Amino acid sequence: MATEEKFEFPQVRSEHSLVKKHLTQEVWDKLKDGRTKTAGCTLVQCIACALQFDNQHVGIYAGDEDCYNDFAALFDPIIQEYHSVGADAKHATNMNPGDIKVSLNEDAANAVKSTRIRVGRNIAGYGLSPGITKEQRLEVENLMQEAFNQLPEDLAGTYYPLLGMKEEDRLKLVDKRYLFVSGDPNLQVGGMERDWPEGRGIFVSNDEKFMVWVNEEDQLRIISMQKGGDVIEVFTRLCNGIKSIEDYIGTKGKKFQADEKKGYYTSCPTNLGTGMRASVMLDCPNWKAEATAKGVATGKKYLQTYYDDNKMGIQARGSRGESGGETGCTYDLSNKYRLGYSEVELITMMIEGINKTWELEGEKAPKADS
Ligand code: ADP
Ligand code: MG
């Protein structure tokens, strides 16, 4: 690439993205020549998705923790707008399950098929997935294998590296919705599938309720899940697992990337703060019927409008998650916010939202003739 070309103000194809909105000539001139220390990232790498695709809402990833500081002139306004936080807002964490004072109503809890809570975490000193070097990625994987070996007995299990994994095992893990797959265009263009599948893998506990994805969109996605609606049990297990991993890396002089404004660092700025998504899978046939009767294309859209209109802080996804389409009337309902609220506050909001959803689901049910 010719030098002149490289430093020309880039064409942002995603017209409605936050990158398009906040990348001014002035910001560009200030940041275009920067290269970060930890993983050698440039701004052009960070905004690759906004340049290449026309459908991004945000359009930026951080290639390492330095990007958030070195390229703050672009990241900061995007973070503030996306999360609706002020420039000086502080983020507080609270991972004490005892502080959750609400619970799912019995009917709602019985209706929940499964509960899953995940957080993104990244270790300081290594690049984030979009920029991490091959060597750093392998170091993270090695460190994690050691961390998995020392987990308490109730979380103990097996690490399956993708490299050399039997296709049969891989399909089984994918089928159970435990394992991530390659091919997400955002992750590919964002640089997160370089050297695939080396350095990636999944840890699964013996009871299949605790999992860790290694080197997918974040270095670590720590996941707790189980059938049914016992949100507190799922959260408690997650907190224990995170603590065990954090304590172990601490003995090696390592820590998670975090600061008091952004909370835990994640490669995608939308996940900053808690890095947490707490979700339940719920069948809502009556919401779907109502959406259909009112001519709304999907029940998910109908639910989302309801949540947004009532400022409930809930996000509706289809049963196959973010990248999958909507199938049937099963929805993945989770906390919409990540930054500016603690984990306890977000789970509280989620539980209250599910109770309300289920109450209305019952009200919408066709009444038996008396
Ligand atoms: P993430 O925010 O973790 O990246 P995705 O939307 O990509 O979430 O979903 C990851 C996977 O987890 C999907 O296969 C989805 O079906 C599954 N999943 C999400 N929530 C639940 C849940 N409550 N119970 C079971 N599986 C779930
Ligand atoms: Mg995902």
Tab-separated table of C-alpha atoms and ligand atoms in Angstrom:
chain	number	residue	atom	x	y	z
A	1	MET	CA	0.000	0.000	0.000
A	2	ALA	CA	1.385	3.410	-0.965
A	3	THR	CA	2.068	5.717	1.954
A	4	GLU	CA	-0.164	8.513	0.587
A	5	GLU	CA	-3.020	6.075	0.255
A	6	LYS	CA	-2.566	4.717	3.746
A	7	PHE	CA	-2.857	8.080	5.422
A	8	GLU	CA	-5.653	9.558	3.357
A	9	PHE	CA	-8.876	10.189	5.282
A	10	PRO	CA	-10.640	6.835	4.906
A	11	GLN	CA	-14.042	6.234	3.408
A	12	VAL	CA	-16.336	4.825	6.103
A	13	ARG	CA	-18.856	2.583	4.354
A	14	SER	CA	-21.032	2.190	7.457
A	15	GLU	CA	-22.850	5.515	7.055
A	16	HIS	CA	-24.833	5.189	10.287
A	17	SER	CA	-22.022	3.944	12.489
A	18	LEU	CA	-20.607	5.713	15.513
A	19	VAL	CA	-17.229	5.598	13.759
A	20	LYS	CA	-18.665	7.618	10.858
A	21	LYS	CA	-20.122	10.122	13.304
A	22	HIS	CA	-17.049	10.659	15.448
A	23	LEU	CA	-14.149	10.200	13.028
A	24	THR	CA	-13.524	13.792	12.004
A	25	GLN	CA	-10.579	15.000	9.917
A	26	GLU	CA	-9.085	16.441	13.091
A	27	VAL	CA	-9.350	13.154	14.991
A	28	TRP	CA	-7.963	11.287	12.007
A	29	ASP	CA	-4.959	13.589	11.639
A	30	LYS	CA	-4.186	13.218	15.316
A	31	LEU	CA	-4.398	9.413	15.437
A	32	LYS	CA	-3.565	8.067	11.999
A	33	ASP	CA	0.163	7.529	12.567
A	34	GLY	CA	-0.136	5.930	15.989
A	35	ARG	CA	0.996	2.398	16.662
A	36	THR	CA	0.341	0.872	20.081
A	37	LYS	CA	2.990	-0.669	22.285
A	38	THR	CA	1.424	-3.934	23.471
A	39	ALA	CA	0.380	-5.376	20.104
A	40	GLY	CA	1.446	-2.799	17.514
A	41	CYS	CA	-2.075	-1.768	16.464
A	42	THR	CA	-3.110	1.124	14.244
A	43	LEU	CA	-6.384	3.019	14.090
A	44	VAL	CA	-7.105	1.654	10.602
A	45	GLN	CA	-7.035	-1.876	12.039
A	46	CYS	CA	-9.454	-0.882	14.798
A	47	ILE	CA	-12.038	0.526	12.389
A	48	ALA	CA	-11.728	-2.179	9.696
A	49	CYS	CA	-15.370	-3.292	10.066
A	50	ALA	CA	-16.729	0.248	9.626
A	51	LEU	CA	-14.585	0.702	6.506
A	52	GLN	CA	-15.422	-2.621	4.911
A	53	PHE	CA	-19.083	-3.170	5.826
A	54	ASP	CA	-22.073	-0.881	5.379
A	55	ASN	CA	-24.108	-2.282	8.279
A	56	GLN	CA	-22.210	-1.450	11.479
A	57	HIS	CA	-23.796	0.408	14.395
A	58	VAL	CA	-20.517	0.934	16.197
A	59	GLY	CA	-17.727	-0.240	13.861
A	60	ILE	CA	-14.674	-0.246	16.129
A	61	TYR	CA	-12.684	-2.823	18.101
A	62	ALA	CA	-9.650	-2.316	20.321
A	63	GLY	CA	-6.602	-4.390	19.334
A	64	ASP	CA	-5.028	-4.025	22.759
A	65	GLU	CA	-5.554	-2.091	25.982
A	66	ASP	CA	-3.385	0.801	24.719
A	67	CYS	CA	-5.855	1.479	21.883
A	68	TYR	CA	-8.378	2.745	24.447
A	69	ASN	CA	-5.837	5.307	25.638
A	70	ASP	CA	-3.794	6.089	22.525
A	71	PHE	CA	-6.909	6.395	20.336
A	72	ALA	CA	-9.138	7.859	23.064
A	73	ALA	CA	-10.033	10.809	20.819
A	74	LEU	CA	-12.176	8.362	18.835
A	75	PHE	CA	-12.956	5.647	21.406
A	76	ASP	CA	-14.131	7.975	24.198
A	77	PRO	CA	-16.976	9.743	22.364
A	78	ILE	CA	-18.118	6.397	20.947
A	79	ILE	CA	-18.109	4.750	24.398
A	80	GLN	CA	-19.919	7.697	25.968
A	81	GLU	CA	-22.608	7.763	23.295
A	82	TYR	CA	-23.124	3.993	23.109
A	83	HIS	CA	-23.359	3.505	26.882
A	84	SER	CA	-24.968	6.894	27.641
A	85	VAL	CA	-22.283	7.771	30.190
A	86	GLY	CA	-20.582	11.087	30.872
A	87	ALA	CA	-16.866	11.694	30.383
A	88	ASP	CA	-16.208	11.529	34.137
A	89	ALA	CA	-18.552	8.672	35.038
A	90	LYS	CA	-17.031	5.935	37.196
A	91	HIS	CA	-17.911	2.279	36.833
A	92	ALA	CA	-18.337	0.123	39.946
A	93	THR	CA	-18.320	-3.657	40.055
A	94	ASN	CA	-20.355	-5.783	42.476
A	95	MET	CA	-20.101	-9.522	42.189
A	96	ASN	CA	-21.616	-10.429	45.529
A	97	PRO	CA	-24.606	-12.731	44.806
A	98	GLY	CA	-25.976	-12.027	48.308
A	99	ASP	CA	-26.730	-8.459	47.219
A	100	ILE	CA	-29.360	-9.571	44.711
A	101	LYS	CA	-32.592	-9.014	46.605
A	102	VAL	CA	-35.140	-10.090	43.979
A	103	SER	CA	-35.882	-13.493	42.509
A	104	LEU	CA	-37.827	-14.944	39.639
A	105	ASN	CA	-41.473	-15.609	40.487
A	106	GLU	CA	-42.182	-19.314	40.683
A	107	ASP	CA	-44.161	-19.407	37.434
A	108	ALA	CA	-41.508	-17.472	35.558
A	109	ALA	CA	-38.707	-19.635	36.987
A	110	ASN	CA	-40.522	-22.787	35.907
A	111	ALA	CA	-40.964	-21.420	32.409
A	112	VAL	CA	-37.272	-20.623	31.956
A	113	LYS	CA	-35.573	-23.393	29.984
A	114	SER	CA	-32.024	-22.406	30.786
A	115	THR	CA	-29.923	-19.627	32.257
A	116	ARG	CA	-26.519	-18.510	31.016
A	117	ILE	CA	-24.280	-15.737	32.307
A	118	ARG	CA	-21.014	-14.843	30.650
A	119	VAL	CA	-18.345	-12.230	31.097
A	120	GLY	CA	-15.500	-11.139	28.863
A	121	ARG	CA	-12.066	-10.864	30.490
A	122	ASN	CA	-8.628	-10.055	29.131
A	123	ILE	CA	-5.214	-10.268	30.750
A	124	ALA	CA	-3.045	-7.152	30.873
A	125	GLY	CA	0.169	-7.237	28.861
A	126	TYR	CA	-1.297	-9.254	25.987
A	127	GLY	CA	-3.163	-7.837	22.997
A	128	LEU	CA	-6.938	-8.069	22.733
A	129	SER	CA	-8.131	-10.555	20.103
A	130	PRO	CA	-8.185	-8.129	17.135
A	131	GLY	CA	-4.499	-7.331	17.635
A	132	ILE	CA	-3.024	-10.072	19.812
A	133	THR	CA	0.177	-11.544	18.398
A	134	LYS	CA	0.536	-15.257	17.689
A	135	GLU	CA	2.995	-15.653	20.565
A	136	GLN	CA	0.793	-13.759	23.024
A	137	ARG	CA	-2.212	-15.861	22.048
A	138	LEU	CA	-0.327	-19.047	22.815
A	139	GLU	CA	0.917	-17.628	26.111
A	140	VAL	CA	-2.651	-16.842	27.128
A	141	GLU	CA	-3.719	-20.373	26.218
A	142	ASN	CA	-0.869	-21.914	28.228
A	143	LEU	CA	-1.580	-19.742	31.239
A	144	MET	CA	-5.239	-20.711	31.076
A	145	GLN	CA	-4.463	-24.415	30.926
A	146	GLU	CA	-2.570	-23.986	34.186
A	147	ALA	CA	-5.462	-21.999	35.647
A	148	PHE	CA	-7.965	-24.706	34.664
A	149	ASN	CA	-5.856	-27.376	36.341
A	150	GLN	CA	-6.129	-25.635	39.707
A	151	LEU	CA	-9.880	-24.925	39.703
A	152	PRO	CA	-11.788	-26.120	42.791
A	153	GLU	CA	-13.258	-29.576	42.486
A	154	ASP	CA	-16.812	-28.473	41.671
A	155	LEU	CA	-15.530	-26.505	38.667
A	156	ALA	CA	-12.889	-29.013	37.491
A	157	GLY	CA	-13.054	-30.367	33.967
A	158	THR	CA	-11.310	-30.664	30.600
A	159	TYR	CA	-9.724	-28.190	28.223
A	160	TYR	CA	-10.309	-28.952	24.533
A	161	PRO	CA	-7.956	-27.054	22.210
A	162	LEU	CA	-9.473	-26.433	18.765
A	163	LEU	CA	-6.183	-27.388	17.160
A	164	GLY	CA	-6.276	-31.152	16.748
A	165	MET	CA	-9.808	-31.434	18.118
A	166	LYS	CA	-11.713	-34.405	16.736
A	167	GLU	CA	-14.485	-33.235	14.395
A	168	GLU	CA	-16.866	-35.506	16.274
A	169	ASP	CA	-16.063	-33.761	19.587
A	170	ARG	CA	-16.316	-30.350	17.989
A	171	LEU	CA	-19.754	-31.031	16.553
A	172	LYS	CA	-20.988	-32.360	19.886
A	173	LEU	CA	-19.838	-29.196	21.684
A	174	VAL	CA	-21.350	-26.939	19.008
A	175	ASP	CA	-24.596	-28.857	19.062
A	176	LYS	CA	-24.938	-28.323	22.818
A	177	ARG	CA	-24.387	-24.571	22.193
A	178	TYR	CA	-21.237	-24.683	24.269
A	179	LEU	CA	-18.654	-23.982	21.585
A	180	PHE	CA	-18.160	-21.009	19.278
A	181	VAL	CA	-17.589	-21.523	15.556
A	182	SER	CA	-15.568	-19.635	12.954
A	183	GLY	CA	-17.008	-17.573	10.137
A	184	ASP	CA	-18.543	-14.481	11.788
A	185	PRO	CA	-17.694	-11.743	9.222
A	186	ASN	CA	-17.221	-9.093	11.932
A	187	LEU	CA	-14.734	-11.229	13.790
A	188	GLN	CA	-12.928	-12.099	10.566
A	189	VAL	CA	-12.579	-8.532	9.298
A	190	GLY	CA	-11.827	-7.381	12.837
A	191	GLY	CA	-8.718	-9.610	12.742
A	192	MET	CA	-9.971	-12.082	15.340
A	193	GLU	CA	-9.624	-15.213	13.216
A	194	ARG	CA	-5.940	-14.784	12.335
A	195	ASP	CA	-3.960	-18.028	12.739
A	196	TRP	CA	-7.235	-19.943	13.247
A	197	PRO	CA	-7.635	-22.368	15.027
A	198	GLU	CA	-4.320	-22.191	16.887
A	199	GLY	CA	-4.441	-20.967	20.481
A	200	ARG	CA	-8.230	-21.293	20.763
A	201	GLY	CA	-10.216	-23.766	22.759
A	202	ILE	CA	-12.899	-24.403	25.311
A	203	PHE	CA	-12.767	-25.563	28.893
A	204	VAL	CA	-15.825	-27.532	30.046
A	205	SER	CA	-16.385	-28.534	33.670
A	206	ASN	CA	-17.290	-32.149	34.454
A	207	ASP	CA	-20.891	-31.159	35.214
A	208	GLU	CA	-21.023	-29.028	32.016
A	209	LYS	CA	-22.143	-25.963	33.945
A	210	PHE	CA	-18.949	-23.928	33.830
A	211	MET	CA	-17.097	-23.090	30.636
A	212	VAL	CA	-14.353	-20.825	29.384
A	213	TRP	CA	-13.826	-19.865	25.750
A	214	VAL	CA	-10.172	-19.137	25.094
A	215	ASN	CA	-9.140	-16.563	22.477
A	216	GLU	CA	-12.413	-15.981	20.708
A	217	GLU	CA	-13.697	-12.354	20.623
A	218	ASP	CA	-12.039	-11.824	23.993
A	219	GLN	CA	-9.078	-13.697	25.425
A	220	LEU	CA	-11.557	-15.202	27.876
A	221	ARG	CA	-15.303	-15.601	27.869
A	222	ILE	CA	-16.145	-17.117	31.238
A	223	ILE	CA	-19.551	-18.779	31.203
A	224	SER	CA	-21.857	-20.357	33.773
A	225	MET	CA	-25.012	-22.077	32.566
A	226	GLN	CA	-27.582	-24.660	33.577
A	227	LYS	CA	-31.106	-25.807	32.894
A	228	GLY	CA	-33.935	-23.941	34.618
A	229	GLY	CA	-34.174	-20.494	36.139
A	230	ASP	CA	-31.942	-20.475	39.215
A	231	VAL	CA	-30.182	-17.248	38.282
A	232	ILE	CA	-28.466	-16.891	41.665
A	233	GLU	CA	-26.904	-20.339	41.481
A	234	VAL	CA	-25.619	-19.598	37.977
A	235	PHE	CA	-24.202	-16.226	39.062
A	236	THR	CA	-22.603	-17.668	42.197
A	237	ARG	CA	-20.797	-20.334	40.169
A	238	LEU	CA	-19.630	-17.697	37.701
A	239	CYS	CA	-18.235	-15.498	40.473
A	240	ASN	CA	-16.373	-18.444	42.004
A	241	GLY	CA	-14.893	-19.421	38.644
A	242	ILE	CA	-13.775	-15.883	37.836
A	243	LYS	CA	-12.204	-15.527	41.261
A	244	SER	CA	-10.270	-18.775	40.964
A	245	ILE	CA	-8.867	-17.768	37.562
A	246	GLU	CA	-8.087	-14.233	38.724
A	247	ASP	CA	-6.335	-15.496	41.863
A	248	TYR	CA	-4.266	-17.921	39.819
A	249	ILE	CA	-3.063	-15.368	37.270
A	250	GLY	CA	-2.322	-13.105	40.242
A	251	THR	CA	0.222	-15.641	41.470
A	252	LYS	CA	1.956	-15.202	38.087
A	253	GLY	CA	1.994	-11.410	38.461
A	254	LYS	CA	-0.859	-10.948	35.963
A	255	LYS	CA	-4.182	-9.178	36.235
A	256	PHE	CA	-7.290	-8.490	34.179
A	257	GLN	CA	-7.323	-5.325	32.077
A	258	ALA	CA	-9.593	-2.807	33.812
A	259	ASP	CA	-9.852	0.771	34.992
A	260	GLU	CA	-12.253	2.821	37.087
A	261	LYS	CA	-14.065	4.433	34.150
A	262	LYS	CA	-14.348	1.594	31.661
A	263	GLY	CA	-14.552	-1.324	34.068
A	264	TYR	CA	-13.238	-4.523	32.493
A	265	TYR	CA	-11.694	-4.048	29.075
A	266	THR	CA	-13.093	-6.054	26.180
A	267	SER	CA	-12.192	-6.000	22.503
A	268	CYS	CA	-15.602	-4.616	21.561
A	269	PRO	CA	-16.360	-1.330	23.353
A	270	THR	CA	-20.026	-2.365	23.659
A	271	ASN	CA	-18.982	-4.970	26.247
A	272	LEU	CA	-16.936	-2.623	28.460
A	273	GLY	CA	-17.875	-2.321	32.123
A	274	THR	CA	-19.128	-5.594	33.479
A	275	GLY	CA	-18.458	-7.455	30.211
A	276	MET	CA	-21.482	-9.416	31.354
A	277	ARG	CA	-24.522	-10.786	29.588
A	278	ALA	CA	-26.978	-12.624	31.858
A	279	SER	CA	-29.641	-14.399	29.861
A	280	VAL	CA	-32.554	-16.755	30.181
A	281	MET	CA	-34.147	-18.786	27.396
A	282	LEU	CA	-37.901	-18.422	27.492
A	283	ASP	CA	-40.768	-19.608	25.282
A	284	CYS	CA	-43.257	-16.803	24.683
A	285	PRO	CA	-45.908	-18.136	22.283
A	286	ASN	CA	-48.463	-15.494	23.270
A	287	TRP	CA	-46.092	-12.599	22.653
A	288	LYS	CA	-45.389	-14.120	19.264
A	289	ALA	CA	-49.103	-14.574	18.521
A	290	GLU	CA	-49.766	-10.975	19.500
A	291	ALA	CA	-46.920	-9.704	17.326
A	292	THR	CA	-48.257	-11.715	14.390
A	293	ALA	CA	-51.810	-10.459	14.960
A	294	LYS	CA	-50.549	-6.883	14.930
A	295	GLY	CA	-48.576	-7.481	11.755
A	296	VAL	CA	-45.137	-7.121	13.344
A	297	ALA	CA	-42.641	-9.275	11.464
A	298	THR	CA	-41.130	-11.004	14.471
A	299	GLY	CA	-41.965	-11.538	18.123
A	300	LYS	CA	-38.433	-10.517	18.993
A	301	LYS	CA	-38.929	-7.065	17.473
A	302	TYR	CA	-42.249	-6.728	19.262
A	303	LEU	CA	-40.730	-7.645	22.617
A	304	GLN	CA	-37.779	-5.322	22.065
A	305	THR	CA	-40.070	-2.388	21.344
A	306	TYR	CA	-41.954	-3.128	24.535
A	307	TYR	CA	-38.722	-3.291	26.564
A	308	ASP	CA	-37.398	-0.058	25.082
A	309	ASP	CA	-40.680	1.839	25.460
A	310	ASN	CA	-40.820	0.843	29.118
A	311	LYS	CA	-37.107	1.446	29.742
A	312	MET	CA	-36.681	-2.040	31.163
A	313	GLY	CA	-33.045	-2.549	30.156
A	314	ILE	CA	-33.694	-5.916	28.516
A	315	GLN	CA	-32.448	-7.118	25.163
A	316	ALA	CA	-34.249	-9.833	23.178
A	317	ARG	CA	-32.311	-12.195	20.912
A	318	GLY	CA	-33.414	-15.308	19.042
A	319	SER	CA	-32.595	-18.745	20.425
A	320	ARG	CA	-29.417	-19.010	18.357
A	321	GLY	CA	-27.940	-15.867	19.804
A	322	GLU	CA	-26.646	-12.696	18.288
A	323	SER	CA	-25.561	-14.004	14.924
A	324	GLY	CA	-28.331	-16.584	14.447
A	325	GLY	CA	-31.806	-15.833	13.170
A	326	GLU	CA	-35.060	-16.090	15.069
A	327	THR	CA	-36.549	-19.541	15.197
A	328	GLY	CA	-39.983	-20.171	16.707
A	329	CYS	CA	-41.051	-18.395	19.857
A	330	THR	CA	-38.009	-19.045	22.035
A	331	TYR	CA	-36.175	-15.895	23.068
A	332	ASP	CA	-32.856	-15.208	24.713
A	333	LEU	CA	-33.625	-12.339	27.110
A	334	SER	CA	-30.708	-10.580	28.758
A	335	ASN	CA	-29.449	-7.353	30.299
A	336	LYS	CA	-29.136	-4.648	27.666
A	337	TYR	CA	-26.567	-2.545	29.541
A	338	ARG	CA	-22.986	-3.431	30.480
A	339	LEU	CA	-21.314	-0.189	31.657
A	340	GLY	CA	-22.452	2.176	34.398
A	341	TYR	CA	-24.336	-0.487	36.354
A	342	SER	CA	-22.844	-3.185	38.572
A	343	GLU	CA	-23.303	-6.896	37.854
A	344	VAL	CA	-25.765	-7.098	40.761
A	345	GLU	CA	-27.820	-4.186	39.385
A	346	LEU	CA	-27.920	-5.682	35.900
A	347	ILE	CA	-29.033	-9.097	37.120
A	348	THR	CA	-31.671	-7.456	39.305
A	349	MET	CA	-32.978	-5.586	36.253
A	350	MET	CA	-32.964	-8.795	34.242
A	351	ILE	CA	-34.915	-10.750	36.886
A	352	GLU	CA	-37.527	-7.981	37.205
A	353	GLY	CA	-37.839	-7.808	33.426
A	354	ILE	CA	-38.398	-11.553	33.106
A	355	ASN	CA	-41.057	-11.508	35.838
A	356	LYS	CA	-42.877	-8.749	33.962
A	357	THR	CA	-42.496	-10.542	30.622
A	358	TRP	CA	-43.976	-13.703	32.065
A	359	GLU	CA	-46.846	-11.900	33.765
A	360	LEU	CA	-47.813	-10.326	30.438
A	361	GLU	CA	-47.319	-13.611	28.594
A	362	GLY	CA	-50.013	-15.075	30.898
A	363	GLU	CA	-52.346	-12.117	30.379
A	364	LYS	CA	-52.061	-12.483	26.637
A	365	ALA	CA	-52.999	-16.157	26.777
A	366	PRO	CA	-56.349	-17.001	25.200
A	367	LYS	CA	-58.842	-17.301	28.077
A	368	ALA	CA	-60.819	-20.540	28.347
A	369	ASP	CA	-64.594	-20.106	27.798
A	370	SER	CA	-66.430	-20.201	31.084
B	1	ADP	P1	-22.611	-13.871	23.648
B	1	ADP	O1	-23.191	-12.596	24.114
B	1	ADP	O2	-22.186	-14.752	24.754
B	1	ADP	O3	-21.582	-13.729	22.573
B	1	ADP	P2	-24.384	-15.066	21.656
B	1	ADP	O4	-25.671	-14.348	21.373
B	1	ADP	O5	-23.315	-15.061	20.630
B	1	ADP	O6	-23.890	-14.552	23.038
B	1	ADP	O7	-24.782	-16.532	22.104
B	1	ADP	C1	-23.857	-17.509	22.421
B	1	ADP	C2	-24.537	-18.864	22.507
B	1	ADP	O8	-25.107	-19.049	23.793
B	1	ADP	C3	-25.655	-19.090	21.505
B	1	ADP	O9	-25.498	-20.376	20.946
B	1	ADP	C4	-26.909	-19.034	22.357
B	1	ADP	O10	-27.933	-19.849	21.844
B	1	ADP	C5	-26.429	-19.560	23.683
B	1	ADP	N1	-27.215	-19.053	24.805
B	1	ADP	C6	-27.402	-17.756	25.143
B	1	ADP	N2	-28.213	-17.647	26.213
B	1	ADP	C7	-28.549	-18.907	26.580
B	1	ADP	C8	-29.360	-19.458	27.636
B	1	ADP	N3	-29.963	-18.682	28.530
B	1	ADP	N4	-29.455	-20.801	27.703
B	1	ADP	C9	-28.820	-21.588	26.797
B	1	ADP	N5	-28.048	-21.131	25.794
B	1	ADP	C10	-27.904	-19.811	25.680
B	2	MG	MG	-21.024	-13.627	20.591
